[in-house]
CSV table of N, CA and C in Angstrom, one decimal:
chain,number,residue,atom,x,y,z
Y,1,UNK,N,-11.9,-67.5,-20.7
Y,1,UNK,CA,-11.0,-68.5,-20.8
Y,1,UNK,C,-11.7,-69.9,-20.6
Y,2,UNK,N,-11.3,-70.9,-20.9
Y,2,UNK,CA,-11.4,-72.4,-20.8
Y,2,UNK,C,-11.6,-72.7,-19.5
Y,3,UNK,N,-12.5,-73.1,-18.7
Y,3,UNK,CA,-12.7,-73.4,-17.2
Y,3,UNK,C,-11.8,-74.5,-16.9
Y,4,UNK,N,-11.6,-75.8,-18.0
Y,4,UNK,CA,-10.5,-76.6,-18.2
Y,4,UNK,C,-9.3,-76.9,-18.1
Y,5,UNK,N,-8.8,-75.0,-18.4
Y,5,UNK,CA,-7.5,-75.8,-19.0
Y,5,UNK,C,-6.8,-75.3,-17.1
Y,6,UNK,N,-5.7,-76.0,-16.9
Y,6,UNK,CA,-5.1,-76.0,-15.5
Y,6,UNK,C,-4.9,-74.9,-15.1
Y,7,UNK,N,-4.9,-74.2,-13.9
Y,7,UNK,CA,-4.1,-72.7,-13.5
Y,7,UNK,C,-2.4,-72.8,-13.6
Y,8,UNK,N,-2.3,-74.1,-13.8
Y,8,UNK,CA,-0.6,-74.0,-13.7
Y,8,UNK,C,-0.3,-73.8,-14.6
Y,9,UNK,N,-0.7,-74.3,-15.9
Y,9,UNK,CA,-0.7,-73.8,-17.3
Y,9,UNK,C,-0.8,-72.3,-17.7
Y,10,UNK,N,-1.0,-71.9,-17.2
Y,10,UNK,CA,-1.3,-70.5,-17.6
Y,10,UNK,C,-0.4,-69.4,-16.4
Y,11,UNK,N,0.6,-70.3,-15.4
Y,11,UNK,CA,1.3,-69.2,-14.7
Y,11,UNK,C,2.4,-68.7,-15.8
Y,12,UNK,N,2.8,-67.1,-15.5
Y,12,UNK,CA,3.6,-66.8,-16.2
Y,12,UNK,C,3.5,-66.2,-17.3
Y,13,UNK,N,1.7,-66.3,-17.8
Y,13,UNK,CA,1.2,-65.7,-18.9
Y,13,UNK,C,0.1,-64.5,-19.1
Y,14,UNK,N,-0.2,-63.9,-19.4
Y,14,UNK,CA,-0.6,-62.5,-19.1
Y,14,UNK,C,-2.1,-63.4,-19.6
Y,15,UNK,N,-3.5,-62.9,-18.6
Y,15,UNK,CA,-4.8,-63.1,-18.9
Y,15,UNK,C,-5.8,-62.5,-18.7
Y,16,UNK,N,-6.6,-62.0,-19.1
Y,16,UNK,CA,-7.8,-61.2,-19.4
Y,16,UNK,C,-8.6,-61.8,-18.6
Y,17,UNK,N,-8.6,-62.6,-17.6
Y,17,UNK,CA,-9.7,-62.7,-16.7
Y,17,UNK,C,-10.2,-62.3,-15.5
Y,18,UNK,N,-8.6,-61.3,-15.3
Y,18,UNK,CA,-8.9,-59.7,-13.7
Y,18,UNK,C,-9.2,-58.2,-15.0
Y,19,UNK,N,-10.3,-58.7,-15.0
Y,19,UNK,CA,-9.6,-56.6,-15.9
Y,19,UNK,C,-9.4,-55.7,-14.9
Y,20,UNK,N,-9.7,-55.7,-13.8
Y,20,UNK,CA,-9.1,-54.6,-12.8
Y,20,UNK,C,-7.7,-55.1,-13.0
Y,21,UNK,N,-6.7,-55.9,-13.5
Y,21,UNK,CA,-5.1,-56.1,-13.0
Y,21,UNK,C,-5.1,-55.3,-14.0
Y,22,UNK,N,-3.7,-54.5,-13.8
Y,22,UNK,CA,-3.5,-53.7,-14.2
Y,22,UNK,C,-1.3,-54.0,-14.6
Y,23,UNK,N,-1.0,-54.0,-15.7
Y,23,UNK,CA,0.3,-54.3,-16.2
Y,23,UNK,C,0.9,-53.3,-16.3
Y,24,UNK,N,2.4,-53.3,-15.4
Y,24,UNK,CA,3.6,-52.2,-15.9
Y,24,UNK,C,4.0,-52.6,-16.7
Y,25,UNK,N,4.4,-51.3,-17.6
Y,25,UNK,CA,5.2,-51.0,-18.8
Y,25,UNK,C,6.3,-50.3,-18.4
Y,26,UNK,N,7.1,-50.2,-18.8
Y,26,UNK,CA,9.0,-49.9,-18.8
Y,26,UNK,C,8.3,-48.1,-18.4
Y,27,UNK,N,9.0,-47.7,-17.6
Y,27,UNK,CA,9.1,-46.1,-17.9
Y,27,UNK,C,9.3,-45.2,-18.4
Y,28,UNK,N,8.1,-44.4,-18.9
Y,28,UNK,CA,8.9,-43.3,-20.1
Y,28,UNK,C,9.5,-42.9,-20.1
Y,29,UNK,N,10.0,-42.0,-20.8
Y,29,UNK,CA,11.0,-40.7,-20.7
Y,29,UNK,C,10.5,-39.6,-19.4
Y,30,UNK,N,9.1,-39.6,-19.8
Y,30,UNK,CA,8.3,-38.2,-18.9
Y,30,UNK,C,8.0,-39.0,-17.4
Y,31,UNK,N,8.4,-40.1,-17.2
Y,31,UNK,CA,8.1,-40.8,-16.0
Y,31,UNK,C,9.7,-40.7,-15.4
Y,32,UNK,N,10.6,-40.9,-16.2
Y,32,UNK,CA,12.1,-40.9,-16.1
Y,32,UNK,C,12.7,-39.1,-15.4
Y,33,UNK,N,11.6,-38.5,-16.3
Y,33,UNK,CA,12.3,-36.8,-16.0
Y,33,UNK,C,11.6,-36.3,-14.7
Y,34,UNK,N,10.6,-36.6,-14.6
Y,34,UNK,CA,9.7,-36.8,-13.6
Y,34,UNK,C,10.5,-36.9,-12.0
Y,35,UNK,N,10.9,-38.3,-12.1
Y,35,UNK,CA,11.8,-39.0,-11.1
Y,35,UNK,C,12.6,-38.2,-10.5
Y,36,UNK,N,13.2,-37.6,-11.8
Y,36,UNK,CA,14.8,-36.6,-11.6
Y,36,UNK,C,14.8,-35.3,-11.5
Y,37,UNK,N,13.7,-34.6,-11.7
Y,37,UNK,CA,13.3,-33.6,-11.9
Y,37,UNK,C,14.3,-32.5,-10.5
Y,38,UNK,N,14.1,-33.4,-9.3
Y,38,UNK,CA,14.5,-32.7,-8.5
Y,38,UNK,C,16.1,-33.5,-7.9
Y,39,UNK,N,16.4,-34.2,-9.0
Y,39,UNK,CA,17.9,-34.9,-8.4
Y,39,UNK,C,18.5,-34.2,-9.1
Y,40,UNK,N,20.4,-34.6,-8.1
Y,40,UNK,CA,20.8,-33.8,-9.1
Y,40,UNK,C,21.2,-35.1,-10.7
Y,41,UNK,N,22.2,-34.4,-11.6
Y,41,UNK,CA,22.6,-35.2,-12.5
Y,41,UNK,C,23.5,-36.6,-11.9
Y,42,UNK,N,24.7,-36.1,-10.4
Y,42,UNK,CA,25.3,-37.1,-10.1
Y,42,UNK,C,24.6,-38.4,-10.0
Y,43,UNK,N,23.2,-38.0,-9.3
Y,43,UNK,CA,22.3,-39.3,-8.6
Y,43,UNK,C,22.1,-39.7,-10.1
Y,44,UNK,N,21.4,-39.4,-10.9
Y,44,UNK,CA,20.9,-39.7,-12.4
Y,44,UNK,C,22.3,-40.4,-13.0
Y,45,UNK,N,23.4,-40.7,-12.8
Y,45,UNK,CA,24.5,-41.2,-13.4
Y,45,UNK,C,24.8,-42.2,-12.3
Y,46,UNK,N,24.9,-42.1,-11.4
Y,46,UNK,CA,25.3,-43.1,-10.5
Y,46,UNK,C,23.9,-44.3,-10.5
Y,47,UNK,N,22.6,-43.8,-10.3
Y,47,UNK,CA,21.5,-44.8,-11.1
Y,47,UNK,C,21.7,-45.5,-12.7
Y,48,UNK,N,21.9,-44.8,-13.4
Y,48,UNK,CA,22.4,-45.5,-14.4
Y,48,UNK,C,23.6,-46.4,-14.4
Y,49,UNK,N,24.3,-46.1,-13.8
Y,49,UNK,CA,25.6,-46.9,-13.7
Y,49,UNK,C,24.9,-48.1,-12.6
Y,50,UNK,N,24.2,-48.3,-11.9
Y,50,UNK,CA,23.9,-49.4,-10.7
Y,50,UNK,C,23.1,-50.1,-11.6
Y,51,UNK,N,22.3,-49.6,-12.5
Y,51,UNK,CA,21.0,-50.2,-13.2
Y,51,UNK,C,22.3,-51.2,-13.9
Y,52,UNK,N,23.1,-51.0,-14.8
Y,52,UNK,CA,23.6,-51.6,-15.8
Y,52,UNK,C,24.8,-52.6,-14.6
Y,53,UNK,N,24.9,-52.2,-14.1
Y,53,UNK,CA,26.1,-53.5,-13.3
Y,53,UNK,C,24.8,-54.4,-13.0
Y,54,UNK,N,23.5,-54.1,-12.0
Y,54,UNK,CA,22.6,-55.2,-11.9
Y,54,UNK,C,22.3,-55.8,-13.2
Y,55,UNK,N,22.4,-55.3,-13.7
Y,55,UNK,CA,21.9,-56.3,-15.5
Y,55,UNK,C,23.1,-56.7,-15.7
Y,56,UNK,N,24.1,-56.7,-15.5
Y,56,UNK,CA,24.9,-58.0,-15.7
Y,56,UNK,C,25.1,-58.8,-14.8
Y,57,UNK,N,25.1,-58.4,-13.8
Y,57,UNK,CA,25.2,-59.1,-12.7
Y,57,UNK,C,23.9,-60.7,-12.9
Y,58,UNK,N,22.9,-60.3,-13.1
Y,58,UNK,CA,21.6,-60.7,-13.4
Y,58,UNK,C,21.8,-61.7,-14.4
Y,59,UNK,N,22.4,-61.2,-15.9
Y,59,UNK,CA,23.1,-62.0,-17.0
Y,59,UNK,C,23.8,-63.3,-15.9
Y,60,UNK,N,25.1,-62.6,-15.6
Y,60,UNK,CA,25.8,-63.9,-15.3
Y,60,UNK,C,25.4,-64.8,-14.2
Y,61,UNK,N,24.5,-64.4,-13.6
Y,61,UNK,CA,23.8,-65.2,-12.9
Y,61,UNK,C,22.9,-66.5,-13.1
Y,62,UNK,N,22.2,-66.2,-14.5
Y,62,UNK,CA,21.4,-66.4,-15.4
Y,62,UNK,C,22.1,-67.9,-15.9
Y,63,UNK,N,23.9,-67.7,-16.4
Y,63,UNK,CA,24.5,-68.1,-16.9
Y,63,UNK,C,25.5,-69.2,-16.6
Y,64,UNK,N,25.4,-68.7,-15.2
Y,64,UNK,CA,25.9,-70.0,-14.0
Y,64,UNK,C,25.1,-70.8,-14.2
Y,65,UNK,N,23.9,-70.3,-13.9
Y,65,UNK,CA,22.9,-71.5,-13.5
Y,65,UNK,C,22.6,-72.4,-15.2
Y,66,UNK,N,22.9,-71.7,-16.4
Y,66,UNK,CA,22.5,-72.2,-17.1
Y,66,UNK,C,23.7,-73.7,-17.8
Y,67,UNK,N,25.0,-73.1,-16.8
Y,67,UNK,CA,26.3,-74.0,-16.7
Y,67,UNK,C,25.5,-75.0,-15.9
Y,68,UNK,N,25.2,-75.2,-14.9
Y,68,UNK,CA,24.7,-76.2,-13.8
Y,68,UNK,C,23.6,-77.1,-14.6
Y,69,UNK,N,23.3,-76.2,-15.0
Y,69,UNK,CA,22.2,-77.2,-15.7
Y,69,UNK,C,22.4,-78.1,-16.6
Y,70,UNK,N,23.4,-77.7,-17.3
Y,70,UNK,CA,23.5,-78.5,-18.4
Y,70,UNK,C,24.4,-79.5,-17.8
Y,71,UNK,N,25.6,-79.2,-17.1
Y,71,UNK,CA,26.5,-80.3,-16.6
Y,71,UNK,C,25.0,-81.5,-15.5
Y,72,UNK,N,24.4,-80.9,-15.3
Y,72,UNK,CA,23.3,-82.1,-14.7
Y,72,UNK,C,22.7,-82.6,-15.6
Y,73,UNK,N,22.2,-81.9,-16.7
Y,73,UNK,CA,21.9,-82.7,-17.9
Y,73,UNK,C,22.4,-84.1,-18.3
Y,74,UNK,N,23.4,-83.6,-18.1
Y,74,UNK,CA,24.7,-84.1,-18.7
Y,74,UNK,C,24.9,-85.8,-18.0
Y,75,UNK,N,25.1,-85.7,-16.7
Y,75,UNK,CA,25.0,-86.6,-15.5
Y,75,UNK,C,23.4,-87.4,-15.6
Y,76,UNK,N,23.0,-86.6,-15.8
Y,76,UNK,CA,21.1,-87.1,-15.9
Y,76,UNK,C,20.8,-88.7,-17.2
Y,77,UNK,N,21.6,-87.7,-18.2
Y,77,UNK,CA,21.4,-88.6,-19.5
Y,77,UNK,C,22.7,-89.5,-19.3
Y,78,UNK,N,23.8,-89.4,-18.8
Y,78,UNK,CA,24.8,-90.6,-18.8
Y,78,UNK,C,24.4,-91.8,-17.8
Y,79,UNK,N,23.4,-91.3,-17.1
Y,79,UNK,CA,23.0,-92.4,-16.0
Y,79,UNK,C,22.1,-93.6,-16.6
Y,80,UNK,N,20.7,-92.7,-18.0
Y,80,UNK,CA,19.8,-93.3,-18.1
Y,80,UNK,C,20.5,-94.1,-19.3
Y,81,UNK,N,21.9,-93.8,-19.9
Y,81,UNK,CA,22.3,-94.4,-20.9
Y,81,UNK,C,22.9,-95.6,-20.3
Y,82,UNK,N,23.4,-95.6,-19.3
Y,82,UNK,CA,24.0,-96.9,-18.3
Y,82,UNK,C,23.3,-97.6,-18.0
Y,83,UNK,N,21.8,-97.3,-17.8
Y,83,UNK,CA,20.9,-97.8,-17.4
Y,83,UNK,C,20.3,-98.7,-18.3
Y,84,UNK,N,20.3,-98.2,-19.8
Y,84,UNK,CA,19.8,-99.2,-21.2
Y,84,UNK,C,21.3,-100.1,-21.3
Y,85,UNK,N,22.4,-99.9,-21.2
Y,85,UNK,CA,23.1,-100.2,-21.8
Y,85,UNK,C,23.5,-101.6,-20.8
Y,86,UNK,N,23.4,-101.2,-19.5
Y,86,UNK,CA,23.2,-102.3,-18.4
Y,86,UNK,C,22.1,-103.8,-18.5
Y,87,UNK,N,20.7,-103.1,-18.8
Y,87,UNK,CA,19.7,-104.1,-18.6
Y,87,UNK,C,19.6,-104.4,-20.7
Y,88,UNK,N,20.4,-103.9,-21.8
Y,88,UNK,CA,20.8,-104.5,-22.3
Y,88,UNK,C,21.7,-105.6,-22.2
Y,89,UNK,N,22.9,-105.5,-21.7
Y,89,UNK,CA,23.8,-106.3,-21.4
Y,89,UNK,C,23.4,-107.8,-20.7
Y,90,UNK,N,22.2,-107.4,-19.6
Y,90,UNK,CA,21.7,-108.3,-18.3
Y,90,UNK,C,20.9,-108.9,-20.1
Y,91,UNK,N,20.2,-108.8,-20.4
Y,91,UNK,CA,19.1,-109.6,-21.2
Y,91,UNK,C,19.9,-110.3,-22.1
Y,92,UNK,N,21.0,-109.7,-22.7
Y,92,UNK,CA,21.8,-110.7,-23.9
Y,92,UNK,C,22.2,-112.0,-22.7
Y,93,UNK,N,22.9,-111.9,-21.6
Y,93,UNK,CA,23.8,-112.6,-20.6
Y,93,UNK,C,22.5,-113.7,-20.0
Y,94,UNK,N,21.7,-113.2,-19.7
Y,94,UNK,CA,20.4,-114.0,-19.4
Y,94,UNK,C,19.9,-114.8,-20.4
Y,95,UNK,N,19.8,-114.5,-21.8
Y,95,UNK,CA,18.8,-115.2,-22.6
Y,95,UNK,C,20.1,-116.2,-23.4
Y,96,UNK,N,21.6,-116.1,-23.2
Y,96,UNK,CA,22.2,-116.8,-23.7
Y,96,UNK,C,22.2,-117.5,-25.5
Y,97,UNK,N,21.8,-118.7,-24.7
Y,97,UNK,CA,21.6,-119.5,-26.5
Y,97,UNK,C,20.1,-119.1,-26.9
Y,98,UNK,N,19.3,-118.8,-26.3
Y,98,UNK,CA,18.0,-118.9,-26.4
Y,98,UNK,C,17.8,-117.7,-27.4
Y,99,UNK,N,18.4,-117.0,-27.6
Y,99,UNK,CA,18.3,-115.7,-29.1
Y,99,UNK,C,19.2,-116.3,-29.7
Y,100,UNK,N,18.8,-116.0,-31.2
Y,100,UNK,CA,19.3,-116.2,-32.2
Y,100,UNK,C,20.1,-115.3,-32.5
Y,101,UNK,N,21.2,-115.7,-33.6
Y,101,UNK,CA,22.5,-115.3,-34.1
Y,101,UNK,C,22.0,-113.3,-34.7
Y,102,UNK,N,21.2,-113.6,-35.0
Y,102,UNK,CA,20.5,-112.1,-36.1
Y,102,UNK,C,20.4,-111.0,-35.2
Y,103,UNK,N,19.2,-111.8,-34.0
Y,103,UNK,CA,18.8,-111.1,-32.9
Y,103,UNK,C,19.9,-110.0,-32.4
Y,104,UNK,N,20.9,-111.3,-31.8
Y,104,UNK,CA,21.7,-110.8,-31.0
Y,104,UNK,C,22.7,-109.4,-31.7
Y,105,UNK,N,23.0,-109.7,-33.1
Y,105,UNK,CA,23.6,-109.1,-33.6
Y,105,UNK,C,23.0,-107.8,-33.6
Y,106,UNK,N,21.5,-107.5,-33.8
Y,106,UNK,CA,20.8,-106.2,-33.9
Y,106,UNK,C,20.7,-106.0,-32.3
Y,107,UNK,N,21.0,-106.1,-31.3
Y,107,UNK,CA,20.9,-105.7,-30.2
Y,107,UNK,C,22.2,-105.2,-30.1
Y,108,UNK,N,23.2,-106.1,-30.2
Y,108,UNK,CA,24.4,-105.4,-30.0
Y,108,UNK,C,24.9,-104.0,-31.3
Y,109,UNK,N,24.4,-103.8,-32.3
Y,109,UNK,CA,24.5,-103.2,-33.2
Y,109,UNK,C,23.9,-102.0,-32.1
Y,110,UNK,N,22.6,-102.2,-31.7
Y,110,UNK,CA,21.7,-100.7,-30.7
Y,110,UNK,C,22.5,-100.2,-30.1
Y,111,UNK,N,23.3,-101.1,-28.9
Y,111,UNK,CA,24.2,-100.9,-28.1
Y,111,UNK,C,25.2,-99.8,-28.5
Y,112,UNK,N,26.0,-100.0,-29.6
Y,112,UNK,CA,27.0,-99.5,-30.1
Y,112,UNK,C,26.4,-98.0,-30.7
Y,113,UNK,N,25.3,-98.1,-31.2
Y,113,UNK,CA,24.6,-96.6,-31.5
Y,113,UNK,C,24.3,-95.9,-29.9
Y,114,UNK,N,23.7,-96.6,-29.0
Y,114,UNK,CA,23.5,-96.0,-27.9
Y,114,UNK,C,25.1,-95.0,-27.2
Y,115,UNK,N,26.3,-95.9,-27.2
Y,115,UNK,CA,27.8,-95.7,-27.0
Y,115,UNK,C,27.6,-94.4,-28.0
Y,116,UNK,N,27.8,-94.6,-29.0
Y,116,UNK,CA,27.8,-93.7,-30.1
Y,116,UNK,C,26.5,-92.3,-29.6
Y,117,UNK,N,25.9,-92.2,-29.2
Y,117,UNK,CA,24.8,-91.2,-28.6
Y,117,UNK,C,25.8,-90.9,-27.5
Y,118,UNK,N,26.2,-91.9,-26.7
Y,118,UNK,CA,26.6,-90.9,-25.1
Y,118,UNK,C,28.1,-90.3,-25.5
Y,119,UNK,N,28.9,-90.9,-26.9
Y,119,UNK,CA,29.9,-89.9,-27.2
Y,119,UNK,C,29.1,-88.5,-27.5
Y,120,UNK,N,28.4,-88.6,-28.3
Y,120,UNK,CA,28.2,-87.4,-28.9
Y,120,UNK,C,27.8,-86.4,-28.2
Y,121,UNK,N,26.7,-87.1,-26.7
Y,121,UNK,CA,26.1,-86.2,-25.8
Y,121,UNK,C,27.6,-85.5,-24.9
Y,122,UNK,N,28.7,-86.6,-25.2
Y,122,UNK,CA,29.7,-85.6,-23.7
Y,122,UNK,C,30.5,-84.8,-24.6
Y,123,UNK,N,30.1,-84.9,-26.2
Y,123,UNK,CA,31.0,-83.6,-26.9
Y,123,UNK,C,30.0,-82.3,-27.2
Y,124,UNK,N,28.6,-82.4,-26.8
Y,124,UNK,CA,28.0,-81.6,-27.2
Y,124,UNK,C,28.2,-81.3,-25.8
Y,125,UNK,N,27.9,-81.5,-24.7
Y,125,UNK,CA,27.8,-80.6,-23.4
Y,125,UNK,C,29.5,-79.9,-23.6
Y,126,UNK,N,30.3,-80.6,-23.5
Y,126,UNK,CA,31.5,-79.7,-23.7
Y,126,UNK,C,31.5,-78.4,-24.7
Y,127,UNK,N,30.6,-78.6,-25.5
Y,127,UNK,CA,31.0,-77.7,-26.1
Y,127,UNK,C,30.0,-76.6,-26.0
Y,128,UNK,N,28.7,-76.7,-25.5
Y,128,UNK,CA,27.7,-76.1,-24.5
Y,128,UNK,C,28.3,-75.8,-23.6
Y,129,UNK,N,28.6,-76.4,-22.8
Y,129,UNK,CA,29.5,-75.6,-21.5
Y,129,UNK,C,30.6,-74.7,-21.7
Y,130,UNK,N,31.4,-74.8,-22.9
Y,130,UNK,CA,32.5,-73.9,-23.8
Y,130,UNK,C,31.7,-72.8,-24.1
Y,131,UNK,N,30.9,-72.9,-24.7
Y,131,UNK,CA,30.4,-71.6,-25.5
Y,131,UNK,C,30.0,-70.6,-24.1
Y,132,UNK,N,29.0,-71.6,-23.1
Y,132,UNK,CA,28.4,-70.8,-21.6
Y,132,UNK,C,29.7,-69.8,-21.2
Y,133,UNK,N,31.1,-70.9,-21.2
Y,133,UNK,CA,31.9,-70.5,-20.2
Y,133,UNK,C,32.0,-69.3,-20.9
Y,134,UNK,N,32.8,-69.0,-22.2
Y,134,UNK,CA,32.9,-68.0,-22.9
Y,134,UNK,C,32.1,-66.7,-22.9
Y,135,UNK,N,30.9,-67.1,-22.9
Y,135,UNK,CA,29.9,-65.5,-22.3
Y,135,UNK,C,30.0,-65.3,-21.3
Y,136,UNK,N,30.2,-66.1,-20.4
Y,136,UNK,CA,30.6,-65.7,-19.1
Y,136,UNK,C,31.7,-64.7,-18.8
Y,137,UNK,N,33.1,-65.8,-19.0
Y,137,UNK,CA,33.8,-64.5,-19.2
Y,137,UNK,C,33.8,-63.2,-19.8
Y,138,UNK,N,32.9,-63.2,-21.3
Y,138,UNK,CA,33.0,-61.7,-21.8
Y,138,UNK,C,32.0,-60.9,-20.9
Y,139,UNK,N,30.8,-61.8,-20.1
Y,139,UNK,CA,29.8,-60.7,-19.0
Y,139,UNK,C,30.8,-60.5,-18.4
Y,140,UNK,N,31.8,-61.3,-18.0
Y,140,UNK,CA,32.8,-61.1,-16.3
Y,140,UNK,C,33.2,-59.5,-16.3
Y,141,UNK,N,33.9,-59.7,-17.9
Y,141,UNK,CA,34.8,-58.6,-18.5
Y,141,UNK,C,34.2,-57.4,-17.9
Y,142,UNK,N,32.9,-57.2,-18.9
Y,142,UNK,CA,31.5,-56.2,-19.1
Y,142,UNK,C,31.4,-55.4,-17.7
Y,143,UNK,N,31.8,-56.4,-16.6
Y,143,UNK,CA,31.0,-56.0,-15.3
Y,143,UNK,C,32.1,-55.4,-14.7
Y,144,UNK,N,33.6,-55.9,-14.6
Y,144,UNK,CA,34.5,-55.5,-14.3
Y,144,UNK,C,34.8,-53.9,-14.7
Y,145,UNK,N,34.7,-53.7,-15.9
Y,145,UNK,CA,34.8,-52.8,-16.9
Y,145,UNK,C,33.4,-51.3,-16.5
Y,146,UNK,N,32.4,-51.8,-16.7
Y,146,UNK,CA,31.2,-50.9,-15.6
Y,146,UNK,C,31.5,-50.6,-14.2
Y,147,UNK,N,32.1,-51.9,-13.1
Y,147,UNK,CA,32.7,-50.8,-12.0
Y,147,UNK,C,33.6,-50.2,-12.3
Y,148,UNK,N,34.4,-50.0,-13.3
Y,148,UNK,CA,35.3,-49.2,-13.4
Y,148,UNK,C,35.0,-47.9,-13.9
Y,149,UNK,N,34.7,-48.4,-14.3
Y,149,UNK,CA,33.5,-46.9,-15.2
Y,149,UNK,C,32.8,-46.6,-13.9
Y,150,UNK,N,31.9,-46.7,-12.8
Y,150,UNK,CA,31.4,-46.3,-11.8
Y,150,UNK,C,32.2,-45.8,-10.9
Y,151,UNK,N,33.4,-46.2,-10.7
Y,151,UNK,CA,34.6,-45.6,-9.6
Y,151,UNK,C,35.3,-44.1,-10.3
Y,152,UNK,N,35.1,-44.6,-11.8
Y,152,UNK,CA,35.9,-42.9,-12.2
Y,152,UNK,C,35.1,-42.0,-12.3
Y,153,UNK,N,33.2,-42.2,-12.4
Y,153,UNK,CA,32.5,-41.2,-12.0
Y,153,UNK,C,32.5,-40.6,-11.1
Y,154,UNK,N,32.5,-42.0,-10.1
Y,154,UNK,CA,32.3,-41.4,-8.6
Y,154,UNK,C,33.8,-40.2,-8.2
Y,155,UNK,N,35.2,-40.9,-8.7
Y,155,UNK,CA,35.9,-39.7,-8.5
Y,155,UNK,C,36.2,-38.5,-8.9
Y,156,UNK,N,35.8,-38.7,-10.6
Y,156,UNK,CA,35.3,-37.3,-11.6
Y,156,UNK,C,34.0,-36.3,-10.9
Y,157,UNK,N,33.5,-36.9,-10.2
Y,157,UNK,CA,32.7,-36.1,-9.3
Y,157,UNK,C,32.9,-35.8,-7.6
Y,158,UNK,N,34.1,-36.1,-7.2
Y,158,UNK,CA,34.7,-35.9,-6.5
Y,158,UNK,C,33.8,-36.4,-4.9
Y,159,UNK,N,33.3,-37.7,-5.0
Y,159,UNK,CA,32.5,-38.3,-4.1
Y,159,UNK,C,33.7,-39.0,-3.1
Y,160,UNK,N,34.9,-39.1,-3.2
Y,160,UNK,CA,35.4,-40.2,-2.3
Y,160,UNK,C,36.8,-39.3,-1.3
């Protein structure tokens, strides 16, 4: 590898410069029968059923945060648009007569495209946040629906 390039650059990415590290791969089948070899089928069902609630659970977690984010996005860029749209305003108010009729007109023309950007940014987060919300609820469903499915095993097997 490049002596150069930064170690931060490269967190997160698989590299050839430990060959002793050594990378898991998902578990076989023969690693899977292995495991269970001496459980019974209940444990093997009730693992399956825990695996799949944490993977949603995981999803919607994933999905919160990916709501949070964007509604800060959101806050982030409405600020920095206040912020042009402000020290626009301050420079027309300041420079008065001293710009010309043309000038002024193509500044305030920006202005109005800028307006025009922060509509468009608070219909696109809404509707980013609509779509988020929506998977959400269909994981909510999913998860709801899996312990329920985990409570009739457990009583089809007569655990309770």
């Amino acid at each position: 590898m490049n002596d150069t390039l930064d170690d931060n650059l490269l967190e997160g990415f698989l590299t050839k410069e430990d060959p002793t590290q050594e990378y898991k791969l998902a578990p076989s089948i023969d690693d899977i029968k292995e495991q269970y070899s001496d459980a019974s089928m209940d444990s093997l069902l009730h693992d399956l059923q825990d695996a799949k609630i944490m993977n949603i659970k995981e999803v919607i977690v994933d999905i919160e945060g990916l709501i949070s984010e964007r509604q800060t996005l959101q806050h982030e860029v409405f600020g920095d648009v206040d912020k042009i749209m402000m020290g626009m305003d301050n420079f027309l108010t300041q420079a008065g007569d001293k710009i010309d009729a043309v000038k002024e007109a193509e500044l305030r023309e920006k202005m109005l495209d800028i307006e025009s950007f922060k509509l468009n940014e608070k219909i696109n987060a809404f509707r980013d946040i609509a779509a988020l919300k929506k998977e959400l609820r269909d994981r909510m469903h999913e998860y709801r629906e899996q312990e329920q499915h985990q409570h009739m095993i457990g009583d089809l097997l007569g655990e309770r």
